Amino acid sequence: MSHTVEKIGGTSMSDYAAVRDNIVLKNGKTEDLYNRVFVVSAYGGLTNLLLENKHNGQPGVYGFFASTDNDASWQEAFTALRQRVLAINSELFGDTELRQQADDFIRQRLDDAERCLSDLQRLCQHGHFELTSHLFTVREMLASIGEAHSAWNMTQLLRRDGVNARFVDLTGWQAEQAENLDDMIRQQFAGVDYANELLIATGYTHCSEGLMASFDRGYSEMTFSRIAVLTQAREAIIHKEYHLSSADPRLVGDSKVVPIGRTNYDVADQLANLGMEAIHPRAAKGLRQAEIPLRIKNTFEPEHRGTLITGDYVSDTPRVEIIAGRKRVYSVELFDQDMMGNIDKYDSGILAVLARFKAHVVSKDMNANTITHYVAANLKTVKRIREVLEEKYTGAEINTRKVAVVSAIGSDMKVPGMLAKTVSALAEVNISILAMHQSIRQVDMQFIIDEDDYDLAVRSLHRCLIEVHDHGIAICAA
């Protein structure tokens, strides 16, 4: 096929003029306007109001509905949501007839959802019905509203501006039954005219599998990936408000970071493990298997080609491509003299506890009598994990502490002496390494350090491995 499938993030969606001019119209290059499918996220911050704030956990409509019997809490949150949605419409459409149509569309969804929540709450006051058994459906329903809102609006705005846009609603809002993900996409894309229509699809897809069960807030990436695979796109593109760069520019400075340019899906997986928003590994897997290249572009620099990710890319010269990491990580260390010879039993037991509390394992290490998992979770969850492990392994010594992970990542890092030079770079700025790991696959090196040392570690490694050699052979003179 000759078309592309392109995902637009929430921050970019909040700037319609930039999306229209830089992405859709390509700065006036309208000769290749069509043969594109856009998968859109909700406007920036809206999913936080619908569900919960993904950064600080502040509850939205779902959070209040799920955690309290107080009707006023979730209803007040719903009122705030409604006001914000209508304010967005006002900003986009002004005082026009199209704004009235936009308000009517989203009001119907909001009214339906609010009525469902009220009815469900009344129903679950009876002993035969439990609210917890319905919460997952509630979360999916609420999540779908944000993408339906942005996709419908973008379709209408582009039509107003002379583009033959078509709204592809994957939310299944009034569907009689849920189809599986692939069938839902096939049905909605059957008979589309890629050459003469610009397709605007919702990032949320209602399906029997329940996307949020596996991907939670990353559901739009799976929708994006499956559309690309099932429609046999020639390229998948993600538009963000920043480049996929050699480090966080807020830490090392805009003038020092460089867009990566080329890398592979192995590197994308390592970034996802550290919580960076490149693409979910399961979404990347489909693209990799279908041999569809993925490009990450900056919405606000449309002339830049961005970073191309493929399955078979290996850098011409072994090097580090990106310095990344993660704060707010906790080490969960279990020491037991009886572990020797039974390490598999201990490891599987610990992992079962971590999975029970949905703690994401960033890394782990082990020796004859100790297993340490480095998990991304809040302090409350870590305390509960420790309590369960203490009950399960009464003879063990269990320690937890707050740490950070900093990682040097590249598609090929087989450079003799790189590990030694990297350790020296951290030592030169007086950073103590608590633990370290380098895999035989040679795509990343991980260092566990005190959280207070994280910013300095990123700057030091970037200077050593990337800046000195201008993104070339990444060896720093000790």
Protein backbone atom coordinates (compact mmCIF):
# COMPACT_ATOMS: atom_id res chain seq x y z
CA MET A 1 0.00 0.00 0.00
CA SER A 2 1.07 3.61 -0.50
CA HIS A 3 -0.51 5.10 2.62
CA THR A 4 0.93 5.95 6.02
CA VAL A 5 -0.68 5.61 9.44
CA GLU A 6 0.18 8.52 11.73
CA LYS A 7 -0.49 9.05 15.44
CA ILE A 8 -0.86 12.52 16.93
CA GLY A 9 -0.29 12.93 20.67
CA GLY A 10 -2.47 14.91 23.04
CA THR A 11 -0.17 17.90 23.44
CA SER A 12 0.07 18.30 19.67
CA MET A 13 -3.70 17.87 19.28
CA SER A 14 -4.23 20.84 21.57
CA ASP A 15 -2.64 23.09 18.91
CA TYR A 16 -4.93 22.59 15.90
CA ALA A 17 -3.22 25.26 13.76
CA ALA A 18 0.15 23.53 14.14
CA VAL A 19 -1.35 20.11 13.38
CA ARG A 20 -3.15 21.42 10.32
CA ASP A 21 -0.26 23.44 8.90
CA ASN A 22 2.72 21.30 9.90
CA ILE A 23 1.32 17.77 9.70
CA VAL A 24 -1.77 17.71 7.48
CA LEU A 25 -0.93 20.43 4.95
CA LYS A 26 2.85 19.93 5.25
CA ASN A 27 3.55 23.65 4.93
CA GLY A 28 1.61 23.89 1.68
CA LYS A 29 2.81 20.64 0.07
CA THR A 30 -0.72 19.54 -0.76
CA GLU A 31 0.18 17.31 -3.69
CA ASP A 32 0.42 14.35 -1.29
CA LEU A 33 -2.40 15.40 1.02
CA TYR A 34 -4.17 12.04 1.09
CA ASN A 35 -3.08 8.41 1.45
CA ARG A 36 -2.82 8.99 5.19
CA VAL A 37 -4.64 7.75 8.27
CA PHE A 38 -4.43 9.82 11.44
CA VAL A 39 -4.97 8.16 14.82
CA VAL A 40 -5.57 10.88 17.38
CA SER A 41 -5.25 11.07 21.15
CA ALA A 42 -7.51 13.10 23.42
CA TYR A 43 -6.61 16.75 23.91
CA GLY A 44 -3.79 17.31 26.39
CA GLY A 45 -4.93 16.83 29.99
CA LEU A 46 -8.41 15.57 29.14
CA THR A 47 -7.76 11.90 29.90
CA ASN A 48 -6.44 13.01 33.29
CA LEU A 49 -9.88 14.54 33.97
CA LEU A 50 -11.65 11.43 32.68
CA LEU A 51 -9.53 8.86 34.57
CA GLU A 52 -6.77 10.17 36.84
CA ASN A 53 -3.67 12.30 36.51
CA LYS A 54 -0.96 9.94 35.28
CA HIS A 55 1.79 12.00 36.91
CA ASN A 56 0.50 12.64 40.42
CA GLY A 57 -2.46 10.23 40.70
CA GLN A 58 -5.04 12.98 41.32
CA PRO A 59 -8.38 11.27 40.61
CA GLY A 60 -10.59 12.24 37.71
CA VAL A 61 -14.16 11.08 37.14
CA TYR A 62 -13.18 7.41 37.16
CA GLY A 63 -10.93 7.77 40.20
CA PHE A 64 -13.67 9.36 42.28
CA PHE A 65 -16.36 6.97 41.04
CA ALA A 66 -14.24 3.89 41.81
CA SER A 67 -12.98 4.91 45.24
CA THR A 68 -15.87 6.60 47.03
CA ASP A 69 -19.54 6.14 47.80
CA ASN A 70 -19.99 9.90 47.75
CA ASP A 71 -22.04 10.80 44.68
CA ALA A 72 -20.98 14.43 44.90
CA SER A 73 -17.27 13.66 44.34
CA TRP A 74 -17.53 12.05 40.93
CA GLN A 75 -20.39 14.32 39.89
CA GLU A 76 -18.32 17.40 40.67
CA ALA A 77 -15.47 15.90 38.67
CA PHE A 78 -17.89 15.24 35.81
CA THR A 79 -19.07 18.86 35.89
CA ALA A 80 -15.45 20.05 35.68
CA LEU A 81 -14.89 17.65 32.76
CA ARG A 82 -17.94 18.92 30.92
CA GLN A 83 -16.84 22.53 31.38
CA ARG A 84 -13.37 21.79 30.06
CA VAL A 85 -14.67 19.91 27.02
CA LEU A 86 -17.02 22.73 26.05
CA ALA A 87 -14.27 25.30 26.66
CA ILE A 88 -12.05 23.41 24.18
CA ASN A 89 -14.86 23.56 21.63
CA SER A 90 -15.22 27.27 22.19
CA GLU A 91 -11.49 27.80 21.62
CA LEU A 92 -11.53 25.73 18.42
CA PHE A 93 -14.78 26.80 16.77
CA GLY A 94 -15.60 30.22 18.22
CA ASP A 95 -19.18 31.44 18.03
CA THR A 96 -20.23 29.47 14.94
CA GLU A 97 -22.84 26.98 13.85
CA LEU A 98 -20.10 24.32 13.70
CA ARG A 99 -19.44 24.87 17.38
CA GLN A 100 -23.07 24.06 18.12
CA GLN A 101 -22.71 20.81 16.19
CA ALA A 102 -19.51 19.99 18.08
CA ASP A 103 -21.21 20.69 21.40
CA ASP A 104 -24.19 18.54 20.46
CA PHE A 105 -21.94 15.61 19.51
CA ILE A 106 -19.91 15.56 22.71
CA ARG A 107 -22.85 16.46 24.97
CA GLN A 108 -24.61 13.30 23.84
CA ARG A 109 -21.61 11.19 24.81
CA LEU A 110 -21.23 12.97 28.12
CA ASP A 111 -24.92 12.70 28.93
CA ASP A 112 -24.94 8.98 28.10
CA ALA A 113 -21.87 8.36 30.26
CA GLU A 114 -23.18 10.34 33.23
CA ARG A 115 -26.48 8.53 33.08
CA CYS A 116 -24.69 5.16 32.96
CA LEU A 117 -22.64 6.03 36.04
CA SER A 118 -25.71 7.14 38.00
CA ASP A 119 -27.67 4.03 37.03
CA LEU A 120 -24.76 1.74 37.85
CA GLN A 121 -24.24 3.34 41.24
CA ARG A 122 -27.91 2.86 42.12
CA LEU A 123 -27.87 -0.73 40.87
CA CYS A 124 -24.82 -1.60 42.94
CA GLN A 125 -26.54 -0.50 46.13
CA HIS A 126 -28.24 -3.89 45.96
CA GLY A 127 -26.28 -6.78 47.42
CA HIS A 128 -26.44 -8.92 44.28
CA PHE A 129 -24.38 -6.44 42.25
CA GLU A 130 -20.79 -5.46 42.97
CA LEU A 131 -19.37 -2.22 41.63
CA THR A 132 -15.84 -3.64 41.34
CA SER A 133 -16.95 -6.13 38.69
CA HIS A 134 -18.04 -3.24 36.44
CA LEU A 135 -15.19 -0.80 36.99
CA PHE A 136 -13.12 -1.97 34.07
CA THR A 137 -16.02 -1.34 31.68
CA VAL A 138 -16.54 2.09 33.25
CA ARG A 139 -12.87 2.94 32.70
CA GLU A 140 -13.03 1.94 29.04
CA MET A 141 -16.24 3.90 28.47
CA LEU A 142 -14.84 7.07 30.00
CA ALA A 143 -11.52 6.77 28.16
CA SER A 144 -13.28 6.57 24.79
CA ILE A 145 -14.90 9.98 25.23
CA GLY A 146 -11.62 11.88 24.93
CA GLU A 147 -10.60 10.36 21.59
CA ALA A 148 -14.11 10.62 20.13
CA HIS A 149 -14.13 14.31 21.02
CA SER A 150 -10.76 15.11 19.41
CA ALA A 151 -11.26 12.94 16.31
CA TRP A 152 -14.74 14.34 15.55
CA ASN A 153 -13.52 17.90 16.06
CA MET A 154 -10.45 17.46 13.88
CA THR A 155 -12.54 15.94 11.09
CA GLN A 156 -14.95 18.87 11.09
CA LEU A 157 -12.21 21.50 11.31
CA LEU A 158 -10.35 19.98 8.36
CA ARG A 159 -13.53 19.83 6.32
CA ARG A 160 -14.09 23.50 7.11
CA ASP A 161 -10.55 24.16 5.87
CA GLY A 162 -11.08 22.38 2.56
CA VAL A 163 -9.81 18.87 3.31
CA ASN A 164 -11.95 15.82 2.50
CA ALA A 165 -11.66 14.30 5.98
CA ARG A 166 -13.58 11.27 7.24
CA PHE A 167 -14.31 10.42 10.88
CA VAL A 168 -13.56 6.77 11.73
CA ASP A 169 -15.22 6.00 15.06
CA LEU A 170 -13.69 2.92 16.67
CA THR A 171 -15.24 3.57 20.10
CA GLY A 172 -18.23 1.28 19.51
CA TRP A 173 -20.37 3.73 21.46
CA GLN A 174 -23.71 2.18 20.51
CA ALA A 175 -22.46 -1.21 19.27
CA GLU A 176 -24.69 -4.18 20.12
CA GLN A 177 -21.66 -6.37 20.89
CA ALA A 178 -17.90 -6.08 21.07
CA GLU A 179 -15.84 -7.46 18.19
CA ASN A 180 -12.22 -8.49 18.59
CA LEU A 181 -9.70 -5.74 17.91
CA ASP A 182 -8.68 -6.79 14.41
CA ASP A 183 -12.24 -7.38 13.22
CA MET A 184 -13.35 -4.00 14.57
CA ILE A 185 -10.61 -2.25 12.63
CA ARG A 186 -11.27 -4.24 9.44
CA GLN A 187 -14.97 -3.41 9.55
CA GLN A 188 -14.44 0.31 10.07
CA PHE A 189 -11.79 0.56 7.34
CA ALA A 190 -13.60 -1.57 4.78
CA GLY A 191 -14.17 0.34 1.56
CA VAL A 192 -12.26 3.49 2.47
CA ASP A 193 -10.72 5.49 -0.36
CA TYR A 194 -7.20 6.22 0.83
CA ALA A 195 -6.34 8.23 -2.27
CA ASN A 196 -9.19 10.71 -1.87
CA GLU A 197 -10.04 10.72 1.85
CA LEU A 198 -8.05 11.79 4.87
CA LEU A 199 -9.05 9.37 7.62
CA ILE A 200 -9.25 10.55 11.23
CA ALA A 201 -9.57 7.59 13.61
CA THR A 202 -10.12 7.50 17.35
CA GLY A 203 -7.13 6.36 19.39
CA TYR A 204 -9.42 4.22 21.53
CA THR A 205 -10.92 1.03 20.06
CA HIS A 206 -13.79 -0.81 21.74
CA CYS A 207 -13.07 -4.52 21.45
CA SER A 208 -13.74 -7.80 23.21
CA GLU A 209 -10.15 -8.04 24.47
CA GLY A 210 -10.41 -4.75 26.36
CA LEU A 211 -7.36 -2.71 25.34
CA MET A 212 -6.94 -1.14 28.75
CA ALA A 213 -6.50 -4.54 30.40
CA SER A 214 -3.09 -4.85 28.74
CA PHE A 215 -2.13 -1.30 27.82
CA ASP A 216 -4.07 1.01 30.15
CA ARG A 217 -3.15 4.56 29.05
CA GLY A 218 -1.14 3.18 26.12
CA TYR A 219 -4.23 1.91 24.30
CA SER A 220 -3.96 4.46 21.48
CA GLU A 221 -0.54 3.07 20.52
CA MET A 222 -2.04 -0.40 20.07
CA THR A 223 -4.87 1.01 17.94
CA PHE A 224 -2.27 2.86 15.87
CA SER A 225 -0.11 -0.23 15.46
CA ARG A 226 -2.94 -2.60 14.49
CA ILE A 227 -4.35 -0.14 11.93
CA ALA A 228 -0.90 0.10 10.34
CA VAL A 229 -0.48 -3.67 10.26
CA LEU A 230 -3.99 -4.58 9.09
CA THR A 231 -4.12 -1.92 6.37
CA GLN A 232 -0.53 -2.74 5.29
CA ALA A 233 0.81 0.78 5.68
CA ARG A 234 4.16 1.61 4.11
CA GLU A 235 5.23 3.57 7.20
CA ALA A 236 3.96 4.33 10.70
CA ILE A 237 4.60 7.83 12.07
CA ILE A 238 4.20 9.25 15.57
CA HIS A 239 4.00 13.03 15.90
CA LYS A 240 5.15 14.36 19.27
CA GLU A 241 5.94 17.77 20.68
CA TYR A 242 9.64 16.87 20.83
CA HIS A 243 12.29 14.86 19.00
CA LEU A 244 13.45 11.43 20.12
CA SER A 245 16.75 12.86 21.30
CA SER A 246 20.02 11.74 22.81
CA ALA A 247 18.85 12.82 26.29
CA ASP A 248 16.26 14.93 28.03
CA PRO A 249 17.03 18.51 26.88
CA ARG A 250 15.72 19.82 30.20
CA LEU A 251 18.66 18.09 31.90
CA VAL A 252 21.53 18.54 29.45
CA GLY A 253 20.40 21.60 27.46
CA ASP A 254 18.75 22.10 24.08
CA SER A 255 22.05 22.97 22.42
CA LYS A 256 23.69 19.70 23.49
CA VAL A 257 21.09 17.07 22.61
CA VAL A 258 20.71 15.74 19.09
CA PRO A 259 17.85 13.83 17.42
CA ILE A 260 18.83 10.18 17.18
CA GLY A 261 17.97 9.97 13.46
CA ARG A 262 18.10 6.18 13.11
CA THR A 263 17.73 3.30 15.53
CA ASN A 264 15.97 -0.05 15.91
CA TYR A 265 13.06 -1.58 17.81
CA ASP A 266 15.42 -3.01 20.45
CA VAL A 267 16.26 0.52 21.53
CA ALA A 268 12.56 1.48 21.50
CA ASP A 269 11.85 -1.42 23.87
CA GLN A 270 14.55 -0.28 26.29
CA LEU A 271 13.09 3.23 26.31
CA ALA A 272 9.61 1.87 26.99
CA ASN A 273 10.97 -0.14 29.92
CA LEU A 274 12.25 3.11 31.41
CA GLY A 275 8.85 4.75 31.01
CA MET A 276 9.75 6.95 28.04
CA GLU A 277 6.94 7.50 25.56
CA ALA A 278 8.37 6.13 22.33
CA ILE A 279 5.97 3.23 21.70
CA HIS A 280 4.59 0.36 23.78
CA PRO A 281 6.60 -2.86 23.19
CA ARG A 282 3.50 -4.83 22.21
CA ALA A 283 2.57 -2.16 19.67
CA ALA A 284 6.14 -2.13 18.38
CA LYS A 285 6.11 -5.92 18.05
CA GLY A 286 3.34 -5.82 15.44
CA LEU A 287 5.15 -3.20 13.39
CA ARG A 288 8.43 -5.10 13.62
CA GLN A 289 6.88 -8.41 12.55
CA ALA A 290 5.10 -6.73 9.63
CA GLU A 291 8.38 -4.98 8.68
CA ILE A 292 6.74 -1.56 8.89
CA PRO A 293 9.22 1.20 9.75
CA LEU A 294 8.27 3.63 12.51
CA ARG A 295 9.19 7.30 12.36
CA ILE A 296 9.09 9.67 15.36
CA LYS A 297 8.62 13.30 14.28
CA ASN A 298 8.42 16.67 16.02
CA THR A 299 5.10 18.38 15.27
CA PHE A 300 6.70 21.79 15.54
CA GLU A 301 9.66 21.05 13.24
CA PRO A 302 7.87 19.63 10.18
CA GLU A 303 10.87 19.86 7.84
CA HIS A 304 12.95 17.57 10.06
CA ARG A 305 12.82 13.91 9.03
CA GLY A 306 12.75 12.80 12.67
CA THR A 307 13.99 9.41 13.84
CA LEU A 308 13.39 6.27 11.77
CA ILE A 309 13.06 2.98 13.69
CA THR A 310 13.37 -0.34 11.87
CA GLY A 311 13.93 -3.93 12.89
CA ASP A 312 17.24 -4.50 11.13
CA TYR A 313 19.10 -1.23 11.73
CA VAL A 314 22.54 -1.36 13.33
CA SER A 315 24.66 1.77 13.54
CA ASP A 316 27.64 1.90 11.18
CA THR A 317 29.93 2.63 14.11
CA PRO A 318 29.27 1.07 17.54
CA ARG A 319 28.11 3.86 19.84
CA VAL A 320 25.67 5.05 22.47
CA GLU A 321 22.60 6.68 20.96
CA ILE A 322 20.69 7.88 24.00
CA ILE A 323 21.11 8.46 27.73
CA ALA A 324 17.86 7.76 29.50
CA GLY A 325 16.66 6.67 32.89
CA ARG A 326 13.98 6.68 35.50
CA LYS A 327 13.54 8.29 38.89
CA ARG A 328 11.17 7.13 41.64
CA VAL A 329 12.36 3.54 41.48
CA TYR A 330 12.58 1.33 44.57
CA SER A 331 14.95 -1.56 45.13
CA VAL A 332 13.34 -4.58 46.78
CA GLU A 333 16.17 -6.75 48.07
CA LEU A 334 15.56 -10.20 49.54
CA PHE A 335 18.46 -12.03 51.23
CA ASP A 336 18.07 -15.59 52.50
CA GLN A 337 20.85 -18.05 53.33
CA ASP A 338 18.55 -20.89 52.25
CA MET A 339 18.23 -19.48 48.72
CA MET A 340 21.27 -21.33 47.42
CA GLY A 341 19.99 -24.13 45.19
CA ASN A 342 16.39 -22.84 45.31
CA ILE A 343 16.78 -19.52 43.54
CA ASP A 344 14.11 -20.26 40.90
CA LYS A 345 11.53 -20.93 43.60
CA TYR A 346 12.34 -17.65 45.33
CA ASP A 347 12.39 -15.68 42.08
CA SER A 348 9.01 -16.95 40.90
CA GLY A 349 7.49 -16.28 44.32
CA ILE A 350 8.78 -12.71 44.44
CA LEU A 351 7.62 -12.00 40.88
CA ALA A 352 4.14 -13.28 41.75
CA VAL A 353 3.93 -10.75 44.59
CA LEU A 354 5.15 -7.92 42.37
CA ALA A 355 2.60 -8.85 39.72
CA ARG A 356 -0.16 -8.91 42.32
CA PHE A 357 0.55 -5.27 43.12
CA LYS A 358 1.14 -4.36 39.46
CA ALA A 359 4.65 -3.11 40.16
CA HIS A 360 6.63 -2.67 36.95
CA VAL A 361 10.05 -4.34 37.14
CA VAL A 362 12.63 -2.06 35.52
CA SER A 363 15.60 -4.30 36.23
CA LYS A 364 16.83 -6.99 38.61
CA ASP A 365 19.99 -8.73 39.73
CA MET A 366 20.80 -11.80 41.78
CA ASN A 367 23.59 -13.85 43.28
CA ALA A 368 23.73 -17.06 45.32
CA ASN A 369 21.59 -15.81 48.20
CA THR A 370 20.12 -12.45 47.17
CA ILE A 371 17.58 -11.27 44.60
CA THR A 372 16.96 -7.56 44.06
CA HIS A 373 14.16 -6.19 41.91
CA TYR A 374 14.08 -2.53 40.91
CA VAL A 375 10.44 -1.57 40.58
CA ALA A 376 8.58 1.51 39.43
CA ALA A 377 5.89 1.97 42.07
CA ASN A 378 4.85 4.39 44.78
CA LEU A 379 6.01 4.13 48.38
CA LYS A 380 2.65 2.84 49.62
CA THR A 381 2.74 -0.05 47.15
CA VAL A 382 6.37 -0.88 48.00
CA LYS A 383 5.51 -1.03 51.71
CA ARG A 384 2.67 -3.45 50.99
CA ILE A 385 4.97 -5.59 48.83
CA ARG A 386 7.51 -5.72 51.64
CA GLU A 387 4.85 -6.76 54.17
CA VAL A 388 3.68 -9.63 51.97
CA LEU A 389 7.25 -10.80 51.31
CA GLU A 390 8.02 -10.74 55.03
CA GLU A 391 5.01 -12.94 55.67
CA LYS A 392 5.94 -15.29 52.81
CA TYR A 393 9.66 -15.58 53.60
CA THR A 394 9.84 -15.42 57.38
CA GLY A 395 13.53 -16.27 57.54
CA ALA A 396 14.62 -13.73 54.95
CA GLU A 397 16.07 -10.25 55.35
CA ILE A 398 14.22 -7.75 53.18
CA ASN A 399 15.41 -4.23 52.46
CA THR A 400 13.91 -1.48 50.33
CA ARG A 401 15.29 1.90 49.32
CA LYS A 402 14.57 4.67 46.85
CA VAL A 403 16.96 4.73 43.89
CA ALA A 404 17.17 5.81 40.25
CA VAL A 405 18.16 3.99 37.08
CA VAL A 406 20.29 5.67 34.42
CA SER A 407 20.99 3.83 31.19
CA ALA A 408 23.19 4.17 28.12
CA ILE A 409 21.34 2.70 25.13
CA GLY A 410 22.27 2.01 21.51
CA SER A 411 21.57 -0.36 18.63
CA ASP A 412 25.21 -1.57 18.79
CA MET A 413 27.45 -0.77 21.76
CA LYS A 414 30.18 -3.37 21.22
CA VAL A 415 33.01 -0.97 21.99
CA PRO A 416 35.95 -2.39 24.00
CA GLY A 417 36.40 -0.51 27.24
CA MET A 418 33.08 1.35 27.09
CA LEU A 419 31.87 -0.02 30.41
CA ALA A 420 35.10 0.96 32.18
CA LYS A 421 35.04 4.45 30.66
CA THR A 422 31.40 4.90 31.66
CA VAL A 423 32.05 3.87 35.25
CA SER A 424 34.98 6.30 35.33
CA ALA A 425 32.77 9.12 34.06
CA LEU A 426 30.38 8.60 36.97
CA ALA A 427 33.22 8.31 39.46
CA GLU A 428 34.75 11.58 38.25
CA VAL A 429 31.63 13.45 39.42
CA ASN A 430 31.59 11.52 42.71
CA ILE A 431 28.59 9.32 41.92
CA SER A 432 28.58 5.97 43.70
CA ILE A 433 27.18 3.08 41.66
CA LEU A 434 24.92 0.89 43.79
CA ALA A 435 24.49 -1.79 41.11
CA MET A 436 25.08 -2.19 37.40
CA HIS A 437 24.11 -4.42 34.53
CA GLN A 438 25.21 -4.91 30.93
CA SER A 439 23.43 -7.49 28.82
CA ILE A 440 25.15 -9.75 26.32
CA ARG A 441 22.85 -8.28 23.65
CA GLN A 442 24.89 -5.06 23.95
CA VAL A 443 22.00 -2.64 23.58
CA ASP A 444 22.08 -1.06 27.05
CA MET A 445 24.06 -0.55 30.23
CA GLN A 446 22.09 0.16 33.42
CA PHE A 447 23.39 1.82 36.56
CA ILE A 448 21.51 1.95 39.84
CA ILE A 449 22.35 5.14 41.75
CA ASP A 450 20.95 7.38 44.47
CA GLU A 451 17.99 9.35 43.17
CA ASP A 452 19.67 12.63 44.14
CA ASP A 453 22.50 11.85 41.70
CA TYR A 454 20.23 11.20 38.71
CA ASP A 455 20.41 14.59 36.94
CA LEU A 456 24.17 14.82 37.31
CA ALA A 457 24.59 11.24 36.06
CA VAL A 458 22.61 11.93 32.89
CA ARG A 459 24.63 15.05 32.15
CA SER A 460 27.93 13.30 32.82
CA LEU A 461 27.17 10.28 30.66
CA HIS A 462 25.82 12.43 27.84
CA ARG A 463 28.98 14.53 27.91
CA CYS A 464 31.17 11.44 27.96
CA LEU A 465 29.40 9.18 25.49
CA ILE A 466 27.72 11.56 23.06
CA GLU A 467 28.86 15.18 23.16
CA VAL A 468 32.62 14.61 22.99
CA HIS A 469 32.43 12.51 19.84
CA ASP A 470 29.53 14.32 18.21
CA HIS A 471 27.38 11.20 18.32
CA GLY A 472 30.16 9.15 16.80
CA ILE A 473 32.30 6.48 18.50
CA ALA A 474 31.21 6.93 22.10
CA ILE A 475 34.33 6.46 24.21
CA CYS A 476 35.26 9.08 26.76
CA ALA A 477 38.85 9.59 27.73
CA ALA A 478 39.03 8.81 31.41
